[in-house]
Coordinates of C-alpha atoms and ligand atoms in Angstrom, one line a residue:
M21 CA 18.6 -61.3 145.6
S22 CA 21.5 -63.4 144.4
S23 CA 20.8 -65.9 141.7
L24 CA 23.2 -68.3 143.4
G25 CA 21.6 -71.2 145.2
L26 CA 21.6 -70.9 149.0
S27 CA 23.5 -74.1 149.4
S28 CA 26.5 -72.9 147.4
L29 CA 26.8 -69.9 149.8
A30 CA 25.9 -71.5 153.1
F31 CA 28.3 -74.5 152.8
P32 CA 31.5 -73.4 151.0
A33 CA 34.0 -76.1 150.4
F34 CA 36.2 -76.6 153.4
S35 CA 39.7 -75.4 152.8
P36 CA 42.2 -76.1 155.5
P37 CA 44.6 -73.3 156.2
A38 CA 47.8 -73.6 154.1
E39 CA 51.3 -72.5 154.9
K40 CA 54.3 -72.1 152.8
P41 CA 57.0 -73.3 152.5
V42 CA 55.9 -76.8 153.1
V43 CA 57.2 -80.3 152.5
I44 CA 55.1 -83.5 152.5
S45 CA 56.2 -87.1 152.1
T46 CA 54.8 -90.6 152.1
W47 CA 54.7 -92.6 155.3
D48 CA 55.8 -91.8 158.8
S49 CA 59.4 -92.3 157.8
G50 CA 58.7 -89.0 156.0
M51 CA 59.2 -87.2 159.3
E52 CA 62.9 -87.6 159.1
V53 CA 63.0 -86.9 155.4
N54 CA 60.9 -83.7 155.9
A55 CA 63.4 -82.6 158.6
E56 CA 66.2 -82.8 156.1
A57 CA 64.2 -81.0 153.4
W58 CA 63.1 -78.4 155.9
K59 CA 66.7 -77.3 156.6
I60 CA 66.7 -76.1 153.0
L61 CA 63.2 -74.8 152.7
S62 CA 63.4 -72.8 156.0
T63 CA 66.4 -70.9 154.7
N64 CA 64.7 -69.9 151.5
G65 CA 66.3 -72.7 149.5
T66 CA 64.6 -74.2 146.5
A67 CA 62.0 -77.0 146.5
L68 CA 64.2 -78.9 144.1
D69 CA 67.2 -78.9 146.5
A70 CA 64.9 -79.8 149.4
V71 CA 63.4 -82.9 147.8
E72 CA 66.7 -84.1 146.7
A73 CA 68.2 -83.7 150.2
G74 CA 65.2 -85.5 151.8
A75 CA 65.5 -88.4 149.4
R76 CA 69.2 -88.6 149.8
Y77 CA 68.8 -88.9 153.5
I78 CA 66.5 -91.9 153.4
E79 CA 68.7 -93.5 150.7
T80 CA 71.4 -93.9 153.3
L81 CA 69.2 -95.5 156.0
N82 CA 68.7 -99.2 156.8
D83 CA 65.3 -99.2 155.1
C84 CA 63.4 -102.1 153.6
C85 CA 62.1 -100.2 150.6
V86 CA 64.5 -97.4 149.7
G87 CA 68.2 -97.4 148.8
L88 CA 70.8 -100.0 148.6
K89 CA 69.9 -101.5 152.0
G90 CA 66.4 -102.2 150.6
Y91 CA 65.1 -105.7 149.9
P92 CA 66.4 -107.3 146.7
D93 CA 64.6 -108.6 143.6
R94 CA 64.0 -112.4 143.3
D95 CA 67.6 -112.9 142.0
G96 CA 69.0 -111.3 145.1
I97 CA 69.9 -108.0 143.5
V98 CA 68.9 -104.6 144.8
T99 CA 67.7 -102.4 142.0
L100 CA 66.7 -98.8 142.5
D101 CA 64.1 -96.6 140.8
A102 CA 63.9 -92.8 141.3
C103 CA 62.7 -89.6 139.6
I104 CA 62.7 -85.9 140.2
M105 CA 60.7 -83.1 138.6
D106 CA 60.9 -79.3 139.0
Q107 CA 58.7 -76.3 138.5
H108 CA 59.6 -76.0 134.8
S109 CA 58.5 -79.5 134.1
N110 CA 62.1 -80.6 133.8
C111 CA 62.4 -84.1 134.9
G112 CA 64.9 -87.0 135.2
A113 CA 64.6 -90.6 136.2
V114 CA 66.5 -93.8 136.6
A115 CA 65.2 -97.4 136.8
G116 CA 66.8 -100.7 137.6
L117 CA 69.9 -98.9 138.9
E118 CA 72.4 -101.2 140.7
K119 CA 75.2 -100.4 143.2
I120 CA 74.7 -96.6 143.2
K121 CA 73.7 -95.2 146.6
H122 CA 71.9 -92.0 145.6
A123 CA 69.5 -92.8 142.8
I124 CA 67.7 -89.5 143.3
S125 CA 70.9 -87.5 142.5
V126 CA 71.5 -89.6 139.4
A127 CA 67.9 -88.8 138.4
R128 CA 68.7 -85.1 138.9
K129 CA 71.8 -85.4 136.8
V130 CA 69.9 -87.1 134.0
M131 CA 67.5 -84.1 134.2
Q132 CA 70.1 -81.4 134.2
S133 CA 72.9 -82.9 132.0
T134 CA 71.2 -84.9 129.3
P135 CA 68.4 -84.3 126.8
H136 CA 66.7 -87.4 128.2
V137 CA 64.2 -88.2 130.9
L138 CA 64.8 -91.8 131.8
L139 CA 68.0 -94.0 131.9
V140 CA 67.7 -97.7 132.8
G141 CA 69.8 -100.6 134.0
A142 CA 73.5 -100.9 132.9
G143 CA 73.2 -97.6 131.0
A144 CA 72.0 -95.7 134.1
Q145 CA 74.9 -97.2 136.1
Q146 CA 77.4 -96.3 133.4
F147 CA 76.1 -92.7 133.3
A148 CA 76.3 -92.5 137.1
V149 CA 79.9 -93.7 137.3
E150 CA 80.9 -91.4 134.4
N151 CA 79.5 -88.6 136.4
G152 CA 81.4 -89.4 139.6
F153 CA 78.9 -91.5 141.6
P154 CA 80.8 -94.2 143.5
L155 CA 80.1 -97.8 142.6
E156 CA 79.2 -99.6 145.8
S157 CA 79.7 -103.3 146.5
G158 CA 76.1 -104.4 146.0
E159 CA 76.2 -106.6 149.2
L160 CA 72.8 -107.0 150.8
S161 CA 72.2 -105.4 154.2
E162 CA 71.8 -107.9 157.1
D163 CA 68.1 -107.2 157.2
A164 CA 67.7 -107.8 153.5
K165 CA 69.8 -111.0 153.7
R166 CA 67.5 -112.3 156.4
A167 CA 64.3 -111.3 154.5
Y168 CA 65.6 -112.8 151.3
A169 CA 66.6 -116.1 152.9
T170 CA 63.1 -116.4 154.4
W171 CA 61.5 -115.6 151.1
L172 CA 63.7 -118.1 149.2
K173 CA 62.2 -120.9 151.4
S174 CA 58.9 -120.6 149.5
S175 CA 60.0 -118.4 146.6
R176 CA 56.3 -117.6 146.2
Y177 CA 56.1 -115.0 143.5
E178 CA 53.3 -112.6 144.1
P179 CA 53.1 -108.8 144.3
V180 CA 53.9 -107.8 147.9
I181 CA 52.0 -104.8 149.3
N182 CA 53.9 -102.8 151.7
I183 CA 51.6 -101.2 154.2
E184 CA 53.0 -99.5 157.2
N185 CA 51.3 -100.1 160.5
K186 CA 49.9 -103.4 159.4
K187 CA 51.0 -106.2 161.6
Q188 CA 52.2 -109.6 160.5
N189 CA 48.8 -111.2 161.0
G190 CA 46.9 -108.8 158.8
P191 CA 45.5 -109.6 155.4
F192 CA 48.5 -108.1 153.7
A193 CA 51.1 -109.9 155.7
P194 CA 53.8 -111.4 153.6
S195 CA 55.4 -114.4 155.3
F196 CA 59.0 -113.1 155.0
F197 CA 58.6 -110.2 157.4
E198 CA 59.5 -110.8 161.0
D199 CA 56.5 -111.1 163.3
G200 CA 55.1 -107.7 164.1
A201 CA 57.5 -106.0 161.8
L202 CA 56.4 -102.7 160.3
N203 CA 57.0 -102.2 156.7
H204 CA 56.5 -99.4 154.2
D205 CA 56.9 -98.6 150.6
T206 CA 58.2 -95.9 148.3
M207 CA 59.4 -92.5 149.5
G208 CA 57.7 -89.8 147.6
L209 CA 58.1 -86.2 148.6
I210 CA 56.9 -82.8 147.4
A211 CA 58.0 -79.4 148.4
L212 CA 56.5 -75.9 147.9
D213 CA 59.2 -73.3 148.5
S214 CA 59.1 -69.7 149.7
S215 CA 59.3 -68.6 146.0
N216 CA 56.0 -70.5 145.4
N217 CA 57.7 -73.2 143.3
L218 CA 56.9 -76.9 143.5
S219 CA 59.3 -79.8 143.0
G220 CA 59.0 -83.5 143.8
G221 CA 61.2 -86.6 144.1
V222 CA 60.6 -90.3 144.5
T223 CA 63.1 -93.0 145.5
T224 CA 62.6 -96.7 146.1
S225 CA 64.1 -100.2 145.8
G226 CA 60.7 -101.2 144.5
M227 CA 58.6 -104.2 145.2
A228 CA 60.5 -106.8 147.3
F229 CA 61.5 -109.9 145.4
K230 CA 60.2 -108.6 142.1
L231 CA 61.2 -110.1 138.8
H232 CA 64.7 -108.8 137.8
G233 CA 64.0 -105.9 135.4
R234 CA 60.6 -105.1 136.8
V235 CA 60.0 -101.3 137.1
G236 CA 57.3 -99.8 139.2
D237 CA 55.5 -96.5 139.1
S238 CA 58.2 -94.6 141.0
P239 CA 60.5 -93.5 138.1
V240 CA 57.6 -93.0 135.7
I241 CA 56.7 -89.4 135.4
G242 CA 52.9 -89.1 135.5
A243 CA 52.7 -92.3 137.5
G244 CA 54.9 -92.1 140.6
L245 CA 55.3 -88.3 140.4
F246 CA 53.9 -85.3 138.6
V247 CA 54.5 -81.6 139.1
D248 CA 52.6 -78.8 137.4
N249 CA 53.7 -75.5 138.9
E250 CA 50.4 -73.8 137.8
V251 CA 48.3 -76.4 139.6
G252 CA 50.0 -78.6 142.1
A253 CA 51.9 -81.9 142.4
A254 CA 51.2 -85.5 143.4
T255 CA 53.1 -88.6 144.3
S256 CA 52.1 -92.2 145.0
S257 CA 53.0 -95.2 147.0
G258 CA 51.8 -98.8 146.8
L259 CA 51.5 -101.3 143.9
G260 CA 53.1 -99.5 141.0
E261 CA 51.5 -101.5 138.3
E262 CA 48.1 -100.2 139.3
V263 CA 49.3 -96.6 139.4
I264 CA 50.9 -96.9 136.0
R265 CA 47.7 -98.2 134.5
I266 CA 45.9 -95.0 135.2
C267 CA 48.8 -92.5 135.0
G268 CA 48.0 -91.9 138.6
T269 CA 49.7 -88.7 139.6
H270 CA 49.1 -87.0 136.3
L271 CA 45.4 -87.9 136.9
V272 CA 45.5 -86.4 140.4
V273 CA 47.0 -83.2 139.1
E274 CA 44.4 -83.0 136.3
F275 CA 41.6 -83.5 138.9
M276 CA 43.1 -80.6 140.9
R277 CA 43.2 -78.5 137.7
Q278 CA 39.4 -79.1 137.4
G279 CA 39.0 -77.5 140.8
N280 CA 39.1 -80.5 143.1
S281 CA 40.8 -80.2 146.5
P282 CA 44.0 -82.3 146.8
E283 CA 42.1 -84.9 148.9
M284 CA 39.2 -85.1 146.5
A285 CA 41.6 -85.4 143.5
C286 CA 43.4 -88.3 145.3
K287 CA 40.1 -89.9 146.1
K288 CA 38.9 -89.8 142.5
A289 CA 42.2 -91.4 141.3
I290 CA 41.8 -94.1 143.9
Q291 CA 38.2 -94.6 142.7
R292 CA 39.5 -95.0 139.2
I293 CA 41.7 -97.9 140.3
V294 CA 39.0 -99.5 142.4
S295 CA 36.3 -99.2 139.8
R296 CA 38.4 -101.3 137.4
D297 CA 38.2 -104.3 139.6
R298 CA 36.8 -103.9 143.1
Q299 CA 37.6 -107.5 144.2
K300 CA 41.2 -107.2 143.1
A301 CA 41.5 -103.8 144.7
K302 CA 40.7 -105.4 148.0
T303 CA 44.0 -107.3 147.8
L304 CA 46.3 -104.4 147.0
Q305 CA 47.3 -101.0 148.3
V306 CA 47.8 -97.7 146.5
G307 CA 48.0 -94.3 148.2
F308 CA 48.2 -90.9 146.6
L309 CA 49.5 -87.7 148.2
A310 CA 48.9 -84.3 146.7
I311 CA 49.4 -80.6 147.2
N312 CA 48.0 -77.6 145.3
K313 CA 49.5 -74.3 144.6
K314 CA 47.9 -72.8 147.7
G315 CA 49.8 -75.3 149.8
Q316 CA 46.7 -77.3 150.7
V317 CA 47.5 -81.0 151.1
G318 CA 45.4 -84.1 150.8
A319 CA 45.8 -87.9 150.5
Y320 CA 43.7 -91.0 149.8
A321 CA 44.3 -94.7 149.7
I322 CA 42.6 -97.9 148.8
Q323 CA 43.1 -99.5 152.2
E324 CA 43.5 -98.3 155.7
G325 CA 47.2 -97.8 156.7
F326 CA 48.5 -95.2 154.4
V327 CA 50.0 -92.2 156.2
Y328 CA 51.9 -89.1 155.2
S329 CA 54.2 -86.7 157.0
I330 CA 53.9 -82.9 156.7
K331 CA 56.2 -80.1 157.8
N332 CA 55.7 -76.4 157.6
G333 CA 56.2 -73.4 159.9
T334 CA 53.6 -74.7 162.4
Q335 CA 52.9 -78.4 161.6
N336 CA 55.3 -81.3 162.0
E337 CA 53.2 -84.5 162.1
V338 CA 52.1 -87.7 160.6
V339 CA 48.6 -87.7 159.1
K340 CA 46.4 -90.7 158.4
A341 CA 45.0 -90.8 154.9
K342 CA 41.3 -91.6 154.4
F343 CA 40.7 -94.8 152.5
L344 CA 38.0 -96.2 150.2
I345 CA 37.6 -99.9 151.1
Ligands
LIG2 N1 55.5 -98.0 144.3 C1 56.7 -98.7 144.2 C2 56.7 -99.8 143.3 O1 55.6 -100.3 142.9 O2 57.7 -100.2 142.9

């Protein structure tokens, strides 16, 4: 008779079927982003090219939280944060980048053409221009102008949680969003390609009406994104300060290394945030999204409302993440 306990045999951990290649991204806006990435993945392209293409796509849209059409900081300036990481642990990032449309591609250029990981502010812009990225006007989009004008009426400075699918009258409803408007946060995406390599990218205009110079988790490797080609990868969305405090995506990947499923790894990282201060956690949102080397995917958030998009050979859908509070 086996020395193993019956329970370990009778109830094996549930492992959803995994398919490769696959791309996952934060929020339901990830459906369009995944479609761009899929053009590359489905023709045996690399995960790195796929995540860059997906991020570039959303950087051109009229989007509250990504790209130059995103909402500005409290001085009325749009500043972009982005990072990218490949299967060799190469990584590049930019923070506080102004007037450059494709922050993700500048991040990739930092990764591939410099010995550095992160360029910020004026230096990041100078680097971008020197490398052929056009300098844009910096004029706010019509949506951003409206939202900024509304915000200026109170100029109430507080972290704003971007939660898609929460209506204006919810507990996280900032006064400057139009009634009933849907809002979302950072675009983080991860791909596993047909050569079994992982890469990830993140792009955002960050927290709306933030202090000029504030940088969130998105361009911070190990916070907004982490890729370990032996284990898996993770990305995050939500209030960046809380993610940075626990090195969130690095933590998720380390939990997967210990044998946790992607969902359990994300849940444990969320628990780490909540256990610091449960009362405070009730007022904020963070969501983690992860994939392991088998292509299994999972997510977890503090609050209801975090969703992710997945695309592989058979799936193309938005999935609701479980939540803790
Ligand atoms: N997660 C995006 C930010 O905090 O800026």
